[in-house]
């Protein structure tokens, strides 16, 4: 089972992201764009594992107060096969602390995670080739800043169903300011 820990997005944020994708798509030569139902913010990628019970146990050790995130700009990670197009998340100490806590609880349960710093972003497309001369920065105004409360963290399963990537929530924990 391929697992990751993520924040699921509210409809309002998904709507803004899909509108942005739709505005950029005509300026691409190719690319695989995220489907609305798959938009999320990954806190920690676990990968292929048979240890779902340990991942659930790690998730339920997470303790944090609810907070708010907001979108902030767009960019791309350059790859030889095409870029990863992303929407940024405004710098947020609570989000970074949550991601660090998720990582620590997973490692305490025996998971070996990628050794890469957390970079809060929302993947909009993979293997994207933009038209020659298209300036993504000038187009970033098409993505408004959208705020969203973060009130729960989800353990997600990634699988292919009839050739399509599907993300399914396996478990979740509600963030609660009453927790110690």
Short mmCIF file of C-alpha atoms in Angstrom, two decimals:
data_model
loop_
_atom_site.label_atom_id
_atom_site.label_comp_id
_atom_site.label_asym_id
_atom_site.label_seq_id
_atom_site.Cartn_x
_atom_site.Cartn_y
_atom_site.Cartn_z
CA UNK A 1 0.00 0.00 0.00
CA UNK A 2 1.38 3.43 -1.00
CA UNK A 3 0.78 5.92 1.84
CA UNK A 4 1.30 9.59 2.61
CA UNK A 5 0.13 12.05 5.27
CA UNK A 6 -1.63 15.14 3.96
CA UNK A 7 -3.99 18.02 4.45
CA UNK A 8 -7.11 17.68 2.35
CA UNK A 9 -8.27 20.93 0.82
CA UNK A 10 -11.57 22.75 1.17
CA UNK A 11 -13.73 23.13 -1.94
CA UNK A 12 -13.07 26.88 -2.17
CA UNK A 13 -9.32 26.32 -2.41
CA UNK A 14 -9.76 23.45 -4.88
CA UNK A 15 -11.99 25.65 -7.05
CA UNK A 16 -9.32 28.38 -7.22
CA UNK A 17 -6.60 25.85 -8.06
CA UNK A 18 -8.66 24.23 -10.82
CA UNK A 19 -9.46 27.64 -12.31
CA UNK A 20 -5.73 28.38 -12.37
CA UNK A 21 -4.94 25.01 -13.98
CA UNK A 22 -7.60 25.68 -16.62
CA UNK A 23 -6.06 29.10 -17.36
CA UNK A 24 -2.55 27.64 -17.81
CA UNK A 25 -3.47 24.45 -19.69
CA UNK A 26 -3.89 26.20 -23.10
CA UNK A 27 -0.28 27.43 -22.76
CA UNK A 28 1.20 23.96 -22.38
CA UNK A 29 2.50 21.52 -24.96
CA UNK A 30 1.83 18.59 -22.67
CA UNK A 31 1.40 17.64 -19.04
CA UNK A 32 -0.59 15.59 -16.57
CA UNK A 33 -2.66 17.93 -14.43
CA UNK A 34 -4.04 17.12 -10.99
CA UNK A 35 -7.69 16.17 -10.80
CA UNK A 36 -9.80 18.24 -8.43
CA UNK A 37 -10.44 15.35 -6.05
CA UNK A 38 -6.70 14.64 -5.74
CA UNK A 39 -5.57 18.14 -4.75
CA UNK A 40 -3.91 18.06 -1.31
CA UNK A 41 -0.90 19.28 0.64
CA UNK A 42 1.55 16.48 1.46
CA UNK A 43 3.05 16.69 4.95
CA UNK A 44 5.10 13.49 4.65
CA UNK A 45 5.43 10.86 1.94
CA UNK A 46 5.71 7.33 3.35
CA UNK A 47 5.75 5.31 0.13
CA UNK A 48 5.03 1.65 -0.45
CA UNK A 49 4.56 -0.14 2.89
CA UNK A 50 2.73 -2.97 4.58
CA UNK A 51 2.71 -1.06 7.88
CA UNK A 52 -0.61 0.79 7.73
CA UNK A 53 -1.30 0.09 11.42
CA UNK A 54 1.97 1.77 12.43
CA UNK A 55 1.20 4.75 10.17
CA UNK A 56 -2.22 5.11 11.83
CA UNK A 57 -0.60 4.90 15.26
CA UNK A 58 1.87 7.63 14.29
CA UNK A 59 -0.94 9.83 12.96
CA UNK A 60 -2.86 9.58 16.24
CA UNK A 61 0.16 10.83 18.17
CA UNK A 62 -0.04 14.18 16.36
CA UNK A 63 -1.15 17.01 18.64
CA UNK A 64 -1.58 20.53 17.35
CA UNK A 65 -3.98 23.42 17.42
CA UNK A 66 -6.00 24.31 14.32
CA UNK A 67 -4.55 27.10 12.18
CA UNK A 68 -5.02 28.77 8.79
CA UNK A 69 -3.02 28.39 5.57
CA UNK A 70 -3.21 30.45 2.40
CA UNK A 71 -2.03 30.07 -1.18
CA UNK A 72 0.87 32.26 -2.23
CA UNK A 73 2.11 32.30 -5.80
CA UNK A 74 2.96 29.57 -8.27
CA UNK A 75 6.16 28.00 -9.51
CA UNK A 76 7.70 24.91 -10.97
CA UNK A 77 10.29 22.30 -10.11
CA UNK A 78 12.29 21.77 -13.28
CA UNK A 79 12.68 18.19 -14.47
CA UNK A 80 14.18 16.79 -17.67
CA UNK A 81 10.89 15.05 -18.55
CA UNK A 82 8.78 18.14 -17.89
CA UNK A 83 8.22 20.38 -14.91
CA UNK A 84 6.16 19.91 -11.79
CA UNK A 85 3.81 22.89 -11.66
CA UNK A 86 2.82 23.96 -8.14
CA UNK A 87 0.96 26.54 -6.09
CA UNK A 88 2.78 27.83 -3.05
CA UNK A 89 1.60 28.11 0.52
CA UNK A 90 2.45 31.25 2.50
CA UNK A 91 5.20 30.68 5.07
CA UNK A 92 3.55 29.36 8.20
CA UNK A 93 5.37 28.29 11.37
CA UNK A 94 2.42 26.17 12.54
CA UNK A 95 2.36 24.26 9.25
CA UNK A 96 6.10 23.65 9.38
CA UNK A 97 5.84 22.47 13.01
CA UNK A 98 2.99 20.12 12.08
CA UNK A 99 4.98 18.63 9.19
CA UNK A 100 7.97 18.14 11.50
CA UNK A 101 5.81 16.48 14.15
CA UNK A 102 4.25 14.14 11.56
CA UNK A 103 7.72 13.20 10.36
CA UNK A 104 8.96 12.54 13.91
CA UNK A 105 5.99 10.35 14.84
CA UNK A 106 6.41 8.32 11.63
CA UNK A 107 10.13 7.85 12.28
CA UNK A 108 9.37 6.77 15.87
CA UNK A 109 7.14 4.06 14.39
CA UNK A 110 10.05 2.82 12.29
CA UNK A 111 9.43 4.50 8.93
CA UNK A 112 12.46 5.51 6.86
CA UNK A 113 11.50 8.77 5.18
CA UNK A 114 13.13 10.80 2.41
CA UNK A 115 15.77 13.14 3.78
CA UNK A 116 14.53 16.31 2.13
CA UNK A 117 13.33 19.53 3.75
CA UNK A 118 9.59 20.21 3.89
CA UNK A 119 8.50 22.59 1.12
CA UNK A 120 4.80 23.44 1.42
CA UNK A 121 3.24 23.33 -2.04
CA UNK A 122 0.21 22.01 -3.89
CA UNK A 123 1.08 19.97 -6.99
CA UNK A 124 -0.97 21.19 -9.95
CA UNK A 125 0.66 19.21 -12.74
CA UNK A 126 3.47 16.81 -13.60
CA UNK A 127 5.59 16.49 -16.74
CA UNK A 128 4.34 19.92 -17.81
CA UNK A 129 5.98 21.49 -20.86
CA UNK A 130 5.02 25.16 -21.16
CA UNK A 131 4.82 26.90 -24.53
CA UNK A 132 8.01 28.63 -25.64
CA UNK A 133 8.07 32.14 -24.18
CA UNK A 134 5.25 31.55 -21.68
CA UNK A 135 6.08 33.34 -18.42
CA UNK A 136 4.53 31.56 -15.45
CA UNK A 137 5.31 34.46 -13.11
CA UNK A 138 3.19 36.90 -15.10
CA UNK A 139 0.36 34.37 -15.04
CA UNK A 140 0.52 33.87 -11.26
CA UNK A 141 -1.96 36.74 -10.77
CA UNK A 142 -4.61 34.28 -12.01
CA UNK A 143 -4.35 32.43 -8.69
CA UNK A 144 -5.86 34.52 -5.91
CA UNK A 145 -4.72 34.13 -2.32
CA UNK A 146 -7.19 31.72 -0.74
CA UNK A 147 -7.26 30.95 2.98
CA UNK A 148 -8.29 27.66 4.51
CA UNK A 149 -8.52 26.44 8.10
CA UNK A 150 -6.45 23.36 8.93
CA UNK A 151 -8.46 21.29 11.37
CA UNK A 152 -7.49 17.70 10.53
CA UNK A 153 -4.64 15.62 9.15
CA UNK A 154 -5.25 12.61 6.91
CA UNK A 155 -3.43 9.37 6.21
CA UNK A 156 -3.94 8.80 2.49
CA UNK A 157 -3.60 5.78 0.23
CA UNK A 158 -2.49 6.25 -3.39
CA UNK A 159 -3.47 3.67 -5.99
CA UNK A 160 -4.30 3.32 -9.67
CA UNK A 161 -7.92 2.42 -10.40
CA UNK A 162 -8.73 1.78 -14.07
CA UNK A 163 -5.53 3.63 -15.02
CA UNK A 164 -6.39 6.71 -12.97
CA UNK A 165 -4.58 7.82 -9.82
CA UNK A 166 -6.95 7.80 -6.84
CA UNK A 167 -6.23 9.08 -3.33
CA UNK A 168 -8.34 7.62 -0.53
CA UNK A 169 -8.39 8.64 3.12
CA UNK A 170 -7.40 5.68 5.29
CA UNK A 171 -7.54 7.47 8.65
CA UNK A 172 -7.50 10.99 10.08
CA UNK A 173 -6.91 12.93 13.27
CA UNK A 174 -8.73 16.12 14.23
CA UNK A 175 -6.53 18.97 15.43
CA UNK A 176 -7.79 20.10 18.78
CA UNK A 177 -6.70 23.07 20.85
CA UNK A 178 -7.78 21.18 23.97
CA UNK A 179 -5.03 18.58 23.53
CA UNK A 180 -1.96 19.07 25.72
#
